Short mmCIF file of C-alpha atoms in Angstrom, two decimals:
data_model
loop_
_atom_site.label_atom_id
_atom_site.label_comp_id
_atom_site.label_asym_id
_atom_site.label_seq_id
_atom_site.Cartn_x
_atom_site.Cartn_y
_atom_site.Cartn_z
CA MET A 274 75.87 -175.90 -71.19
CA ALA A 275 72.33 -176.32 -69.89
CA ASP A 276 71.53 -179.36 -67.74
CA LEU A 277 68.42 -180.62 -69.53
CA GLU A 278 67.56 -183.04 -66.72
CA GLN A 279 67.05 -180.33 -64.10
CA ARG A 280 63.59 -180.09 -62.58
CA ILE A 281 62.65 -176.45 -63.10
CA TYR A 282 59.73 -174.69 -61.43
CA VAL A 283 58.49 -171.55 -63.23
CA ALA A 284 56.30 -169.48 -60.91
CA GLY A 285 53.91 -167.26 -62.85
CA HIS A 286 54.00 -169.34 -66.03
CA ARG A 287 50.75 -167.84 -67.39
CA GLY A 288 52.05 -164.27 -67.28
CA MET A 289 53.95 -162.52 -70.02
CA VAL A 290 57.40 -163.12 -68.49
CA GLY A 291 56.74 -166.60 -67.12
CA SER A 292 55.27 -167.89 -70.38
CA ALA A 293 58.28 -166.53 -72.29
CA ILE A 294 60.63 -168.34 -69.89
CA VAL A 295 58.70 -171.59 -70.42
CA ARG A 296 58.96 -171.12 -74.22
CA GLU A 297 62.71 -170.56 -73.96
CA LEU A 298 63.24 -173.59 -71.71
CA HIS A 299 61.28 -175.77 -74.12
CA ARG A 300 63.30 -174.35 -77.01
CA GLN A 301 66.51 -175.36 -75.23
CA GLY A 302 65.20 -178.89 -74.74
CA HIS A 303 64.53 -178.97 -70.99
CA ARG A 304 62.47 -182.04 -70.15
CA HIS A 305 61.19 -181.35 -66.64
CA ILE A 306 59.39 -178.01 -66.40
CA ILE A 307 57.01 -177.72 -63.45
CA THR A 308 54.09 -175.26 -63.48
CA ARG A 309 51.00 -174.71 -61.35
CA ASP A 310 47.88 -172.64 -62.01
CA ARG A 311 46.68 -170.28 -59.28
CA GLU A 312 43.78 -172.66 -58.59
CA GLU A 313 46.32 -175.39 -57.82
CA LEU A 314 48.83 -173.26 -55.93
CA ASP A 315 48.16 -169.83 -54.41
CA LEU A 316 51.59 -168.28 -53.97
CA GLU A 317 50.22 -165.82 -51.42
CA ASN A 318 49.33 -168.78 -49.16
CA GLN A 319 52.40 -169.79 -47.17
CA ASN A 320 51.07 -173.22 -46.23
CA GLN A 321 50.31 -174.11 -49.84
CA VAL A 322 53.74 -172.96 -51.00
CA ASN A 323 55.52 -174.90 -48.24
CA ARG A 324 53.52 -178.01 -49.08
CA PHE A 325 54.35 -177.68 -52.77
CA PHE A 326 58.10 -177.54 -52.18
CA CYS A 327 57.92 -180.38 -49.67
CA THR A 328 56.17 -182.67 -52.15
CA GLN A 329 57.95 -181.66 -55.39
CA GLU A 330 61.56 -182.29 -56.28
CA VAL A 331 62.79 -178.92 -57.59
CA ASP A 332 66.34 -178.05 -58.65
CA VAL A 333 65.83 -174.55 -60.08
CA VAL A 334 63.22 -171.83 -59.57
CA TYR A 335 62.32 -168.96 -61.89
CA LEU A 336 60.26 -166.54 -59.80
CA ALA A 337 58.29 -164.60 -62.43
CA ALA A 338 55.01 -164.42 -60.49
CA ALA A 339 54.08 -160.88 -59.43
CA LYS A 340 51.35 -158.28 -59.20
CA VAL A 341 52.23 -155.86 -62.01
CA GLY A 342 50.70 -152.85 -63.76
CA GLY A 343 51.25 -149.38 -65.19
CA ILE A 344 51.30 -145.93 -63.58
CA LEU A 345 47.54 -145.75 -63.03
CA ALA A 346 47.31 -149.16 -61.36
CA ASN A 347 50.41 -148.60 -59.22
CA ASP A 348 49.23 -145.19 -58.08
CA THR A 349 45.68 -146.37 -57.35
CA TYR A 350 46.38 -149.68 -55.58
CA PRO A 351 49.67 -149.32 -53.62
CA VAL A 352 48.57 -151.83 -50.96
CA ASP A 353 48.03 -154.54 -53.58
CA PHE A 354 51.41 -153.93 -55.19
CA LEU A 355 53.31 -153.89 -51.89
CA TYR A 356 51.52 -156.54 -49.84
CA ARG A 357 50.81 -159.12 -52.56
CA ASN A 358 54.31 -158.99 -54.02
CA LEU A 359 55.91 -159.29 -50.59
CA MET A 360 53.76 -162.33 -49.83
CA ILE A 361 54.50 -164.08 -53.13
CA GLN A 362 58.24 -163.58 -53.12
CA ASN A 363 58.79 -164.20 -49.40
CA ASN A 364 56.82 -167.45 -49.54
CA VAL A 365 58.57 -168.81 -52.64
CA ILE A 366 62.13 -167.78 -51.75
CA HIS A 367 61.89 -169.05 -48.16
CA ALA A 368 60.21 -172.34 -49.08
CA ALA A 369 62.68 -172.94 -51.93
CA HIS A 370 65.60 -172.54 -49.55
CA ALA A 371 63.98 -174.76 -46.93
CA ALA A 372 63.59 -177.46 -49.60
CA GLY A 373 67.27 -177.24 -50.54
CA VAL A 374 66.91 -175.35 -53.83
CA ARG A 375 70.26 -173.66 -54.47
CA ARG A 376 69.56 -171.97 -57.81
CA LEU A 377 66.79 -169.36 -58.08
CA LEU A 378 66.17 -166.38 -60.34
CA PHE A 379 64.13 -163.46 -59.00
CA LEU A 380 62.53 -161.06 -61.49
CA GLY A 381 62.33 -157.41 -60.56
CA SER A 382 62.02 -154.16 -62.50
CA SER A 383 64.05 -151.08 -63.37
CA CYS A 384 61.68 -149.04 -61.19
CA ILE A 385 63.74 -150.16 -58.18
CA TYR A 386 66.24 -147.41 -59.01
CA PRO A 387 66.04 -143.79 -57.80
CA LYS A 388 63.86 -141.47 -59.84
CA LEU A 389 66.80 -139.21 -60.66
CA ALA A 390 69.54 -141.84 -60.95
CA PRO A 391 72.48 -140.99 -63.26
CA GLN A 392 71.93 -142.33 -66.79
CA PRO A 393 72.50 -145.01 -67.91
CA ILE A 394 71.61 -146.62 -64.59
CA HIS A 395 74.23 -149.00 -63.19
CA GLU A 396 73.37 -151.68 -60.64
CA ASP A 397 75.30 -149.69 -58.01
CA ALA A 398 72.64 -146.93 -58.15
CA LEU A 399 70.29 -149.03 -56.01
CA LEU A 400 69.23 -147.25 -52.79
CA THR A 401 71.16 -144.07 -53.59
CA GLY A 402 68.12 -141.76 -53.88
CA LEU A 403 64.35 -141.35 -53.68
CA LEU A 404 62.02 -143.57 -55.71
CA GLU A 405 59.37 -142.42 -58.22
CA PRO A 406 56.25 -141.90 -56.01
CA THR A 407 53.75 -143.38 -58.49
CA ASN A 408 55.33 -146.86 -58.33
CA GLU A 409 57.05 -146.68 -54.96
CA ALA A 410 55.06 -149.57 -53.44
CA TYR A 411 55.98 -152.00 -56.22
CA ALA A 412 59.60 -150.86 -56.18
CA ILE A 413 59.92 -151.35 -52.42
CA ALA A 414 58.53 -154.88 -52.71
CA LYS A 415 61.02 -155.74 -55.45
CA ILE A 416 63.93 -154.21 -53.52
CA ALA A 417 62.95 -156.34 -50.53
CA GLY A 418 62.93 -159.43 -52.75
CA LEU A 419 66.38 -158.87 -54.20
CA LYS A 420 67.78 -158.05 -50.75
CA LEU A 421 66.26 -161.29 -49.44
CA CYS A 422 68.05 -163.19 -52.22
CA GLU A 423 71.31 -161.46 -51.33
CA ALA A 424 70.79 -162.35 -47.67
CA TYR A 425 70.30 -166.05 -48.46
CA ASN A 426 73.43 -166.02 -50.61
CA ARG A 427 75.47 -164.43 -47.85
CA GLN A 428 74.10 -166.51 -44.96
CA TYR A 429 73.60 -169.89 -46.65
CA GLY A 430 75.78 -169.88 -49.75
CA THR A 431 72.89 -170.18 -52.22
CA GLN A 432 73.13 -168.94 -55.81
CA TYR A 433 70.06 -166.72 -56.06
CA VAL A 434 70.27 -164.26 -58.96
CA CYS A 435 68.20 -161.12 -59.53
CA ALA A 436 67.33 -159.88 -63.03
CA MET A 437 66.09 -156.29 -63.30
CA PRO A 438 64.56 -155.82 -66.76
CA THR A 439 63.63 -152.56 -68.38
CA ASN A 440 60.10 -151.98 -69.74
CA LEU A 441 58.83 -155.24 -71.22
CA TYR A 442 56.30 -156.04 -73.93
CA GLY A 443 55.34 -158.97 -76.13
CA GLU A 444 53.23 -162.11 -76.31
CA ASN A 445 50.67 -162.49 -73.48
CA ASP A 446 50.88 -158.81 -72.56
CA ASN A 447 48.07 -157.04 -70.67
CA TYR A 448 45.94 -154.66 -72.78
CA ASP A 449 43.53 -153.50 -70.07
CA LEU A 450 43.78 -149.69 -70.19
CA ARG A 451 43.27 -149.44 -66.42
CA THR A 452 46.21 -151.67 -65.52
CA SER A 453 48.48 -152.03 -68.58
CA HIS A 454 51.90 -150.56 -69.28
CA VAL A 455 52.44 -147.88 -71.89
CA LEU A 456 53.31 -149.92 -75.00
CA PRO A 457 50.39 -152.39 -74.93
CA ALA A 458 48.08 -149.50 -73.99
CA LEU A 459 49.23 -147.62 -77.10
CA ILE A 460 48.62 -150.67 -79.29
CA ARG A 461 45.05 -150.99 -78.04
CA LYS A 462 44.31 -147.27 -78.20
CA PHE A 463 45.57 -146.88 -81.75
CA HIS A 464 43.87 -150.05 -82.96
CA GLU A 465 40.51 -148.99 -81.53
CA ALA A 466 40.96 -145.43 -82.85
CA ARG A 467 41.74 -146.75 -86.32
CA GLU A 468 38.71 -149.04 -86.27
CA ALA A 469 36.47 -146.19 -85.08
CA GLY A 470 37.95 -143.60 -87.47
CA ALA A 471 38.81 -141.32 -84.54
CA PRO A 472 40.53 -138.08 -85.67
CA TYR A 473 42.88 -137.99 -82.66
CA VAL A 474 44.05 -140.00 -79.64
CA THR A 475 44.84 -138.39 -76.28
CA LEU A 476 47.77 -139.83 -74.37
CA TRP A 477 48.85 -139.39 -70.75
CA GLY A 478 51.60 -136.93 -69.83
CA SER A 479 53.82 -134.71 -71.94
CA GLY A 480 55.30 -137.41 -74.17
CA GLN A 481 58.81 -136.30 -73.20
CA PRO A 482 59.95 -138.98 -70.69
CA ARG A 483 62.42 -141.41 -72.21
CA ARG A 484 61.96 -145.16 -71.92
CA GLU A 485 63.78 -148.32 -72.98
CA PHE A 486 61.80 -151.34 -74.24
CA LEU A 487 62.77 -155.01 -74.31
CA TYR A 488 60.85 -157.79 -76.07
CA VAL A 489 59.97 -160.42 -73.50
CA ASP A 490 61.57 -163.34 -75.39
CA ASP A 491 64.91 -161.52 -75.22
CA LEU A 492 64.44 -161.29 -71.44
CA ALA A 493 63.71 -165.02 -71.29
CA ARG A 494 67.00 -165.75 -73.05
CA ALA A 495 68.80 -163.52 -70.55
CA CYS A 496 67.19 -165.31 -67.60
CA ALA A 497 68.17 -168.72 -68.94
CA ARG A 498 71.71 -167.46 -69.50
CA LEU A 499 71.98 -166.21 -65.92
CA MET A 500 70.94 -169.59 -64.56
CA GLN A 501 73.53 -171.39 -66.69
CA VAL A 502 76.52 -169.31 -65.56
CA GLU A 503 78.18 -170.96 -62.58
CA GLY A 504 78.78 -168.44 -59.82
CA ALA A 505 76.38 -165.78 -61.14
CA GLN A 506 74.98 -163.90 -58.15
CA GLY A 507 73.57 -160.53 -57.29
CA LEU A 508 71.80 -158.02 -59.51
CA TYR A 509 71.86 -157.86 -63.31
CA ASN A 510 70.20 -155.16 -65.41
CA VAL A 511 68.54 -156.52 -68.57
CA GLY A 512 67.79 -154.10 -71.41
CA VAL A 513 68.75 -153.02 -74.91
CA GLY A 514 71.00 -150.10 -73.98
CA GLU A 515 69.07 -147.40 -75.87
CA ASP A 516 65.85 -145.45 -75.31
CA LEU A 517 63.40 -143.06 -76.96
CA THR A 518 60.74 -140.56 -75.87
CA ILE A 519 57.15 -141.66 -75.28
CA ALA A 520 56.17 -139.38 -78.17
CA GLU A 521 58.61 -141.19 -80.48
CA LEU A 522 57.30 -144.54 -79.24
CA ALA A 523 53.70 -143.45 -79.84
CA ALA A 524 54.51 -142.40 -83.40
CA LEU A 525 56.17 -145.76 -84.08
CA VAL A 526 53.27 -147.78 -82.61
CA ALA A 527 50.74 -145.71 -84.58
CA GLN A 528 52.70 -146.41 -87.76
CA VAL A 529 52.81 -150.17 -87.10
CA VAL A 530 49.09 -150.29 -86.24
CA GLY A 531 48.17 -148.12 -89.22
CA TYR A 532 46.59 -145.22 -87.34
CA ASP A 533 47.14 -141.88 -89.11
CA GLY A 534 45.19 -139.51 -86.86
CA GLU A 535 46.56 -136.80 -84.57
CA LEU A 536 48.31 -137.50 -81.25
CA ALA A 537 47.41 -135.22 -78.33
CA TYR A 538 49.01 -135.17 -74.88
CA ASP A 539 47.28 -134.51 -71.55
CA SER A 540 50.03 -132.86 -69.49
CA SER A 541 47.80 -132.83 -66.41
CA LYS A 542 48.50 -136.58 -66.09
CA PRO A 543 51.75 -137.81 -64.49
CA ASP A 544 54.85 -138.53 -66.55
CA GLY A 545 56.55 -140.79 -64.02
CA THR A 546 60.34 -141.03 -63.94
CA PRO A 547 61.96 -138.67 -66.51
CA ARG A 548 64.32 -141.33 -67.85
CA LYS A 549 65.15 -144.99 -67.16
CA LEU A 550 67.99 -146.19 -69.37
CA LEU A 551 69.84 -149.21 -67.98
CA ASP A 552 73.55 -149.89 -68.06
CA VAL A 553 73.56 -153.49 -69.34
CA SER A 554 77.32 -154.02 -69.48
CA ARG A 555 77.27 -156.57 -66.64
CA ILE A 556 74.98 -159.06 -68.39
CA GLN A 557 76.53 -158.37 -71.79
CA ALA A 558 79.83 -159.52 -70.30
CA LEU A 559 78.16 -162.96 -69.97
CA GLY A 560 77.59 -163.08 -73.73
CA TRP A 561 73.94 -162.00 -73.88
CA ARG A 562 72.52 -159.21 -76.05
CA ALA A 563 69.00 -158.28 -77.10
CA GLU A 564 68.24 -159.53 -80.62
CA ILE A 565 64.74 -158.22 -81.42
CA SER A 566 64.48 -154.61 -82.63
CA LEU A 567 61.76 -152.34 -81.28
CA ARG A 568 59.89 -152.11 -84.60
CA GLN A 569 60.04 -155.88 -85.08
CA GLY A 570 58.91 -156.46 -81.51
CA ILE A 571 55.96 -154.06 -81.85
CA GLN A 572 54.91 -155.79 -85.08
CA MET A 573 55.03 -159.18 -83.37
CA THR A 574 53.11 -157.87 -80.36
CA TYR A 575 50.42 -156.31 -82.55
CA HIS A 576 49.99 -159.65 -84.30
CA HIS A 577 49.55 -161.32 -80.91
CA TYR A 578 47.01 -158.63 -79.95
CA LEU A 579 44.99 -159.22 -83.12
CA ARG A 580 45.05 -162.98 -82.73
CA GLN A 581 44.49 -163.28 -78.97
CA VAL A 582 42.48 -160.20 -77.99
CA VAL A 583 40.68 -158.95 -81.09
CA ASP A 584 40.46 -162.34 -82.83
CA GLN A 585 41.09 -160.80 -86.23
CA PRO A 586 43.17 -162.15 -89.11
CA LEU A 587 46.74 -160.89 -89.20
CA PRO A 588 47.49 -157.97 -91.56
CA LEU A 589 49.16 -158.92 -94.81
CA ALA A 590 52.00 -156.41 -94.48
#
């Protein structure tokens, strides 16, 4: 049962994950949700973060703030993804502990696992092989964050939990083609191609890598569940338990968007990790399961894209 009187700080509340967590907490009836815009609190500034935790009474922290992006952004700006994420998570986790916060959830990513990990990937696969080079910097930062949480649990008896979601999409996603992940990029590409009457769309890679996709509101429910289970600690994979090829995903997104042109693949561009299917048995044992199907989630996300980015009326179908 959720304690609705807890004072909960959601770091990164304007991002896709953080905003979904805030929606879920409101849905559950939580009365004291604390948020701060970047102009009010720069999480990369240690003094500001320390001052915030010294002056705010906080019982629970959801650490959803992060520098995120797709293959192109990760491969182009490794310093940003390593340094900025280390600064954010180190500042928040350390200051939370210093202020006596005993419950914290740290958000990571399935890219923390080895590139060639056995499928589906169990939590025990962490640090058993080499990482995918194109997102190595981000993965190393997230591994450091979850290991810091484990260290606080071991040394100080805190209950800091780490959720490692698969590929996410949904409301408040990023559609910038230079920095976005694959699914929102496909939505934008196919929408613009349909509007322009383009005969074909060229996509990165071979289309053969397999990926798993989770709607962000399902992740938010999982995060809330983890923070309600007394004694939950360590690492939990969060996913749907099934995957598909990028080519299959592209065909589905094109169908939802209504683009009927040809799909071409540029195999000179990187594919990334061949497959990333998560073993989600550990979190399912706590009673959580994804509820939103991929087609339904893509339809919902396309509606958000039309309303928030394109500012068009929603399609009738």
